[in-house]
Coordinates of N, CA and C in Angstrom, one line a residue:
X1 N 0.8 -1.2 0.0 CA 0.0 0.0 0.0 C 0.9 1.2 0.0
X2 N 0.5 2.3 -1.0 CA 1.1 3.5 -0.9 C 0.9 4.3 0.5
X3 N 2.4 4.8 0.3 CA 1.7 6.1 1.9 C 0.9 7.5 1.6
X4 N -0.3 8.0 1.9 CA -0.8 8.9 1.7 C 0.1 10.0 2.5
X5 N 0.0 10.8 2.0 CA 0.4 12.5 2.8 C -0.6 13.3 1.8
X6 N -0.7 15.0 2.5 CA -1.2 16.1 1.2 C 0.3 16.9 2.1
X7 N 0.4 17.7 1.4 CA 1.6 18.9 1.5 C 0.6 19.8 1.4
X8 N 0.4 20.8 2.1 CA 0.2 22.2 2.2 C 0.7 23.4 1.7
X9 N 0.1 24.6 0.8 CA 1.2 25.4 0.3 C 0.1 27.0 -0.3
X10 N 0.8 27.8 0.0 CA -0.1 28.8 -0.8 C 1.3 29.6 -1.4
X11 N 0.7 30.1 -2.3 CA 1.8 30.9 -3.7 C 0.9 31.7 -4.1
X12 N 1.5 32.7 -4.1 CA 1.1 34.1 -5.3 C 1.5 34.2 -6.8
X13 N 0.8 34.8 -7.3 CA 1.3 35.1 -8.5 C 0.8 36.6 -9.4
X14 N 1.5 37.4 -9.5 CA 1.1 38.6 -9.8 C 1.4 39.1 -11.3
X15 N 0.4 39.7 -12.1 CA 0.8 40.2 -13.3 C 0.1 41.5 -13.5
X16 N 0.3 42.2 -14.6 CA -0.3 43.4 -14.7 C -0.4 43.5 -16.0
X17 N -1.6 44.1 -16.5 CA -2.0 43.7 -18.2 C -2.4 45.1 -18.4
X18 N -2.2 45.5 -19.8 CA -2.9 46.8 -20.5 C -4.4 46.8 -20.6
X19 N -5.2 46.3 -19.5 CA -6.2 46.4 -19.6 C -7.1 47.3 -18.7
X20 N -8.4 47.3 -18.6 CA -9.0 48.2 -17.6 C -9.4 46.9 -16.5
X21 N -9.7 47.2 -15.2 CA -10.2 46.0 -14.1 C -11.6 45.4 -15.0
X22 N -12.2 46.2 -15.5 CA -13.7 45.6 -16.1 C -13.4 44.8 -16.8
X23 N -12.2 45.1 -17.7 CA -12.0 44.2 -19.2 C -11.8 43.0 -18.7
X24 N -10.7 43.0 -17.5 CA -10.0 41.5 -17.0 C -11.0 41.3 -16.4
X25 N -11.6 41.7 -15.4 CA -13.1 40.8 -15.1 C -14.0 40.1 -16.1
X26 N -14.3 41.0 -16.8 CA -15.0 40.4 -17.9 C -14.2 39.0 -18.8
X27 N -13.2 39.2 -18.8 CA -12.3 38.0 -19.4 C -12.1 36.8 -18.7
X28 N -12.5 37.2 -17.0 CA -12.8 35.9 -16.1 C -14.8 35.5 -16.1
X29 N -15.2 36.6 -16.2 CA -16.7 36.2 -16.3 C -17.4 35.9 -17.3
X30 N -16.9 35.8 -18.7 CA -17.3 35.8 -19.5 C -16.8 34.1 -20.2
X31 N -17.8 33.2 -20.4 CA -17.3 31.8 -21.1 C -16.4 31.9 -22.3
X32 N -17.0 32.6 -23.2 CA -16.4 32.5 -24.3 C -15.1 33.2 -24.6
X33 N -14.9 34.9 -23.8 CA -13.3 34.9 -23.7 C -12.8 34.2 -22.9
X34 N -13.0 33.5 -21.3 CA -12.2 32.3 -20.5 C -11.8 31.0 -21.3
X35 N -12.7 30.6 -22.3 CA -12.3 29.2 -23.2 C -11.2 30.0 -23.9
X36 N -10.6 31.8 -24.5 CA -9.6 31.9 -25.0 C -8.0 31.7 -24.4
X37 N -8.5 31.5 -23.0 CA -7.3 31.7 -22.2 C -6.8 30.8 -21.2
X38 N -8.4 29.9 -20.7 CA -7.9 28.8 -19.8 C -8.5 27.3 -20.1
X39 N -10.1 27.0 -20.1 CA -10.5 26.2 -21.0 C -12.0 26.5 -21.0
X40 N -12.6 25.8 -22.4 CA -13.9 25.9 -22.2 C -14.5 25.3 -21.2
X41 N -15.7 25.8 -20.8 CA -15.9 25.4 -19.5 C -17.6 24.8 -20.1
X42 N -17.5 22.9 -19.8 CA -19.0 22.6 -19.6 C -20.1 22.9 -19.0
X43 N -20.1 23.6 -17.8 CA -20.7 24.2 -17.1 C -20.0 25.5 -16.8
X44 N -20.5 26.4 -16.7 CA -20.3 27.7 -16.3 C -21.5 29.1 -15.9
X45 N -21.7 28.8 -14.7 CA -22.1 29.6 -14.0 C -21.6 30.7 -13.0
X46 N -21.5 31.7 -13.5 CA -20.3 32.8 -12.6 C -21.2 33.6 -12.2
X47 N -21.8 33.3 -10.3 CA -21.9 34.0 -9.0 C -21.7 33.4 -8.1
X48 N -22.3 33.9 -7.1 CA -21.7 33.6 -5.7 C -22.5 32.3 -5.8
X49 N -22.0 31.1 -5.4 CA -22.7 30.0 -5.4 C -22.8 28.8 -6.6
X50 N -22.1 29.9 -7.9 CA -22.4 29.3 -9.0 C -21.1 28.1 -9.2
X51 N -21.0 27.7 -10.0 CA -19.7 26.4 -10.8 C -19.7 26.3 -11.6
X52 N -18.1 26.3 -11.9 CA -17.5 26.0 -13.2 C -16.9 25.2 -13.0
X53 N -17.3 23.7 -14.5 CA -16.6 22.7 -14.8 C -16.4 22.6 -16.3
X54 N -14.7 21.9 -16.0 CA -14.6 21.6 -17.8 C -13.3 20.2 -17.3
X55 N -13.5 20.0 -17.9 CA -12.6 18.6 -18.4 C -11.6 18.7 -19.6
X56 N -10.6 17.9 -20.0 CA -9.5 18.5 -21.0 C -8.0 18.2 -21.0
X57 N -7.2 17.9 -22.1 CA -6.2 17.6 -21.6 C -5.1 17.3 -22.8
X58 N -4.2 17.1 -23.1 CA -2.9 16.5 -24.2 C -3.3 14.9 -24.9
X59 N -3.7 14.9 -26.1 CA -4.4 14.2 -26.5 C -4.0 12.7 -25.9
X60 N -2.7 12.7 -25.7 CA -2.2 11.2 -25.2 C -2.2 11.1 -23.6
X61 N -3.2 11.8 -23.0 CA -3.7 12.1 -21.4 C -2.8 12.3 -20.6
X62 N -3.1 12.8 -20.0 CA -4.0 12.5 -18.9 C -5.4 13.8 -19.1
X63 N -6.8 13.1 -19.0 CA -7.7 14.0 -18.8 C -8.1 14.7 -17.4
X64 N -8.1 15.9 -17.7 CA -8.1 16.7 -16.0 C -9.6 17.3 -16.2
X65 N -9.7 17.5 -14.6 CA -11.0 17.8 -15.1 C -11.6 18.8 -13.5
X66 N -11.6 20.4 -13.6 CA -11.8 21.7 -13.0 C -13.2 21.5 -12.5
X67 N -13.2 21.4 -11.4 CA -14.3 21.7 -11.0 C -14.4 22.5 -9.8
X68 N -14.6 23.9 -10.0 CA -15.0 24.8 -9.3 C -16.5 25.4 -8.6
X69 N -16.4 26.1 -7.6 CA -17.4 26.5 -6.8 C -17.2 28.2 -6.6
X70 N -17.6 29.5 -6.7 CA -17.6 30.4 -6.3 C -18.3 30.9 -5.2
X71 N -17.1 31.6 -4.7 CA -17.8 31.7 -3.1 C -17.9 33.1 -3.1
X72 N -17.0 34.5 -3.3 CA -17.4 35.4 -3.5 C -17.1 36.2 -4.8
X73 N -17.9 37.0 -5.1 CA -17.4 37.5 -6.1 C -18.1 39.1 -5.9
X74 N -16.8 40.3 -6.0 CA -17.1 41.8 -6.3 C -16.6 42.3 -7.7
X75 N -17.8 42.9 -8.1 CA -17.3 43.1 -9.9 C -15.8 43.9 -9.8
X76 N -15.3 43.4 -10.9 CA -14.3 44.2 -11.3 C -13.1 44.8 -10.1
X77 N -13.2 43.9 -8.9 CA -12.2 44.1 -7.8 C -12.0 42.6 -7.4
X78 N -12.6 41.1 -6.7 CA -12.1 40.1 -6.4 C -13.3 39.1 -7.4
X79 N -12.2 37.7 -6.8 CA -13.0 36.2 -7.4 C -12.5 35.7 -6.4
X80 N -13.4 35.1 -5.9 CA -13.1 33.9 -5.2 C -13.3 32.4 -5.0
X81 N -12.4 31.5 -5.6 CA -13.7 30.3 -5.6 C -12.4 29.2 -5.1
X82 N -13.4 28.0 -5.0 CA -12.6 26.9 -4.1 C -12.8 26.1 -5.6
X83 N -11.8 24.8 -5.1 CA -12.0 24.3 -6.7 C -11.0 22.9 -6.2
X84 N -11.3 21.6 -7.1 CA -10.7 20.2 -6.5 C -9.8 20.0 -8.7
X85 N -8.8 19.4 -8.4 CA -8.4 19.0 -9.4 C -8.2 17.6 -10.1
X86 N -8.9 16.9 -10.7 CA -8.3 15.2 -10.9 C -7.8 15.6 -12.1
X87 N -6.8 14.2 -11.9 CA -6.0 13.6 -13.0 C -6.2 12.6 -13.1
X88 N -7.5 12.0 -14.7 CA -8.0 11.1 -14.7 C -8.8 10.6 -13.6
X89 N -8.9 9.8 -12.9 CA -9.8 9.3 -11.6 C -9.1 9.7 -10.6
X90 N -8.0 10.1 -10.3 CA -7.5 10.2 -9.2 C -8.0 11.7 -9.0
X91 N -7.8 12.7 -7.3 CA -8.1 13.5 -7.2 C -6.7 14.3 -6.7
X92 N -6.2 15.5 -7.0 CA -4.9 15.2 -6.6 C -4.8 16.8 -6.0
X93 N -5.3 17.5 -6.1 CA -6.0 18.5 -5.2 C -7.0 19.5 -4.8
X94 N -7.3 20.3 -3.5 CA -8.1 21.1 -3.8 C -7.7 22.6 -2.8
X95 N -8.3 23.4 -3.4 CA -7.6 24.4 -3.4 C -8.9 25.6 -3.2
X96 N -8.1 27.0 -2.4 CA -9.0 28.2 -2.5 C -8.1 28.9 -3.3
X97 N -8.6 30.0 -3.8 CA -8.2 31.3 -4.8 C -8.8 32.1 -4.6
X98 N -8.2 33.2 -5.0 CA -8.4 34.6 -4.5 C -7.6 35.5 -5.6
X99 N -8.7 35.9 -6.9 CA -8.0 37.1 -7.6 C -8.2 38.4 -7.6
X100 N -7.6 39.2 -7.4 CA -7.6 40.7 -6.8 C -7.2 41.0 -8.0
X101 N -7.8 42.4 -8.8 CA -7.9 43.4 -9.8 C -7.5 44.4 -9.0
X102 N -6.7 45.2 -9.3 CA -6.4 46.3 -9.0 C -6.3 47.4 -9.9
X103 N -6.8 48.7 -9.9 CA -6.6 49.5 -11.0 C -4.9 50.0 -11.0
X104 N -3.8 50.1 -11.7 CA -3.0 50.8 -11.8 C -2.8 51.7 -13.1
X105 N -2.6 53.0 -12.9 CA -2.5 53.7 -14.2 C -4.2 53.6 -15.5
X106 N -3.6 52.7 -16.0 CA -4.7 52.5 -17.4 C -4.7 51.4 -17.3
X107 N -3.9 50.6 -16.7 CA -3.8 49.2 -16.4 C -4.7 48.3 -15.7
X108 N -4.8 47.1 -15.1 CA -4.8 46.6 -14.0 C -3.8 45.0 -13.8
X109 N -3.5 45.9 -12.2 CA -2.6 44.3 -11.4 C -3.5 43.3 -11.1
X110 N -3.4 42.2 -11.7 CA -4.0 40.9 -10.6 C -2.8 40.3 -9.9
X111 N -3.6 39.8 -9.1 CA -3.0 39.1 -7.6 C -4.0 38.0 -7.7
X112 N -3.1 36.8 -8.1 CA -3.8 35.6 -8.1 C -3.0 34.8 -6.6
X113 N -3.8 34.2 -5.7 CA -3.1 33.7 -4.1 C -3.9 32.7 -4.7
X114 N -3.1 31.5 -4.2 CA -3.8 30.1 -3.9 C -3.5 29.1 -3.1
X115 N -4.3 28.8 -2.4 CA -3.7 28.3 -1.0 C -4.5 26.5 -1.4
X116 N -3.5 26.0 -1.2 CA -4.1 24.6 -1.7 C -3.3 23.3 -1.0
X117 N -4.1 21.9 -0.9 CA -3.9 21.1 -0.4 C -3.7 20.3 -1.1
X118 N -2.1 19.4 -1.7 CA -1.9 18.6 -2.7 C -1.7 17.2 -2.1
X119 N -2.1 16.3 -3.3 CA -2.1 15.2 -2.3 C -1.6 13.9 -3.2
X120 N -0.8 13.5 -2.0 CA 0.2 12.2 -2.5 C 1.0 12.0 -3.5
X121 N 1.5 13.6 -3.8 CA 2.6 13.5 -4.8 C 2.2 13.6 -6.3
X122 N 0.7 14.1 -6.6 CA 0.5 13.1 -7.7 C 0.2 15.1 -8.5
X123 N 0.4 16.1 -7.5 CA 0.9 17.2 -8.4 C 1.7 18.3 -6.6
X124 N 2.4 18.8 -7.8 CA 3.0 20.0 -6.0 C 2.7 21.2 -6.6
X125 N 2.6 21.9 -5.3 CA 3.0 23.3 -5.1 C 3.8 23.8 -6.7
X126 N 4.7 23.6 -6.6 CA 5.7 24.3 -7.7 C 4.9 24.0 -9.0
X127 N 4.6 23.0 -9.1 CA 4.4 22.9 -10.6 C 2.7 23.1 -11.2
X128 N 2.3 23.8 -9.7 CA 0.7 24.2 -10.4 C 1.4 25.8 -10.2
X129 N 2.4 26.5 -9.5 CA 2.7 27.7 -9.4 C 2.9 28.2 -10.9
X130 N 4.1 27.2 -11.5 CA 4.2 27.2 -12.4 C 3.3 27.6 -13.7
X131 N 2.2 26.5 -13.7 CA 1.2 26.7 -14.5 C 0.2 27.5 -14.3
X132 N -0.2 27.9 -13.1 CA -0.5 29.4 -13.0 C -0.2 30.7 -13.3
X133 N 1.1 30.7 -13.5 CA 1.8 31.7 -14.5 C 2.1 31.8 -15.6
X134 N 1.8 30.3 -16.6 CA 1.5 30.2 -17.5 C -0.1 30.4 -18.5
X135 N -0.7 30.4 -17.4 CA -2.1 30.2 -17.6 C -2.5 32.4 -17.4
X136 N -1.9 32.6 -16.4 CA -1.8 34.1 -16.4 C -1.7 34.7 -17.7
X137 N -0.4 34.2 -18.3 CA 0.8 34.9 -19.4 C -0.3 34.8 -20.4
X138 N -1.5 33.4 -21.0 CA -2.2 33.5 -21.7 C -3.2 34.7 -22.1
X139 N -3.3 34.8 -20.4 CA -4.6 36.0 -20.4 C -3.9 37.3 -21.1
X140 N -2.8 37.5 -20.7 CA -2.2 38.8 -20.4 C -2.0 39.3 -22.2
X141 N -1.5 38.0 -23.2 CA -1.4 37.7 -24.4 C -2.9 38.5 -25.2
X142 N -3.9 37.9 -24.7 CA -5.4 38.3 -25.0 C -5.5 39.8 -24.7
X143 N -5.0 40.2 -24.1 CA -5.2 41.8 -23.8 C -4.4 42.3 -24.9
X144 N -2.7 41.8 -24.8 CA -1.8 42.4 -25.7 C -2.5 42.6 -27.1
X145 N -3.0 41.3 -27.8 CA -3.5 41.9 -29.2 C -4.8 42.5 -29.2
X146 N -5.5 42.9 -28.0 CA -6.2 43.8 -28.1 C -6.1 45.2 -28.3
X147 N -4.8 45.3 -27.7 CA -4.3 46.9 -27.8 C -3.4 46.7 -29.3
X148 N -2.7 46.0 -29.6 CA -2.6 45.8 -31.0 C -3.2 46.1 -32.2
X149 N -4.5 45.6 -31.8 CA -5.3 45.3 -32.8 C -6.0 47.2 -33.5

């Protein structure tokens, strides 16, 4: 028998995009730009109470599959939602978040915190930090060719 443990961990991750706080909220509340930047979401309901789920993954798998809960939300200032992650059947974390908009300039800073409980090795800390900053950089991309455009 394997030994269970979860590791414990919260990480920040901060970026700032040429956008207004509305625009990046709207790019988190809105289905159709969030499928541009994180995934489309099979369910998606964005309020306090509401869930988003989507499933997805590298054609030769592993299938993951988001399933979130929103616990608070203020327009165009926070999001807050709890959320569990599997890979394939297994469940390998879950986690609270906390994204903060901030107006700077013309801009806005998000402050993405995620405080999360990983479990049995089967994803860490580092490597969802990682892809949180990856997953940021996409949004941040989405704004760029807007001002581009």
């Amino acid at each position: 028998m394997n030994e269970r443990f979860v590791k414990h961990a919260t990480f920040v991750v901060e970026r700032t995009y040429p956008a207004s706080p509305e625009r990046v909220y709207q790019a988190w509340a809105d289905p159709e730009t969030k499928s541009k930047w994180f995934s489309k979401p099979e369910i998606f309901d964005f309020r306090v109470g509401g869930r988003e789920y989507s499933k997805g993954g590298p054609p030769e798998g592993p299938v993951f599959t988001f399933d979130a809960s929103y616990q608070e939300i203020v327009p165009e200032q926070r999001i807050v939602y709890t959320y569990t992650l599997d890979s394939d059947d297994t469940r390998v974390s879950v986690s609270n978040t906390t994204v903060e908009l901030i107006r700077v300039g013309d801009g806005t800073k998000l402050i993405f915190t995620e405080q999360g409980a990983f479990f049995d090795g089967h994803d860490t800390p580092e490597i969802r930090e990682h892809g949180t900053g990856i997953m940021l950089d996409a949004l941040g991309k989405l704004f760029e060719a807007e001002v581009g455009a």
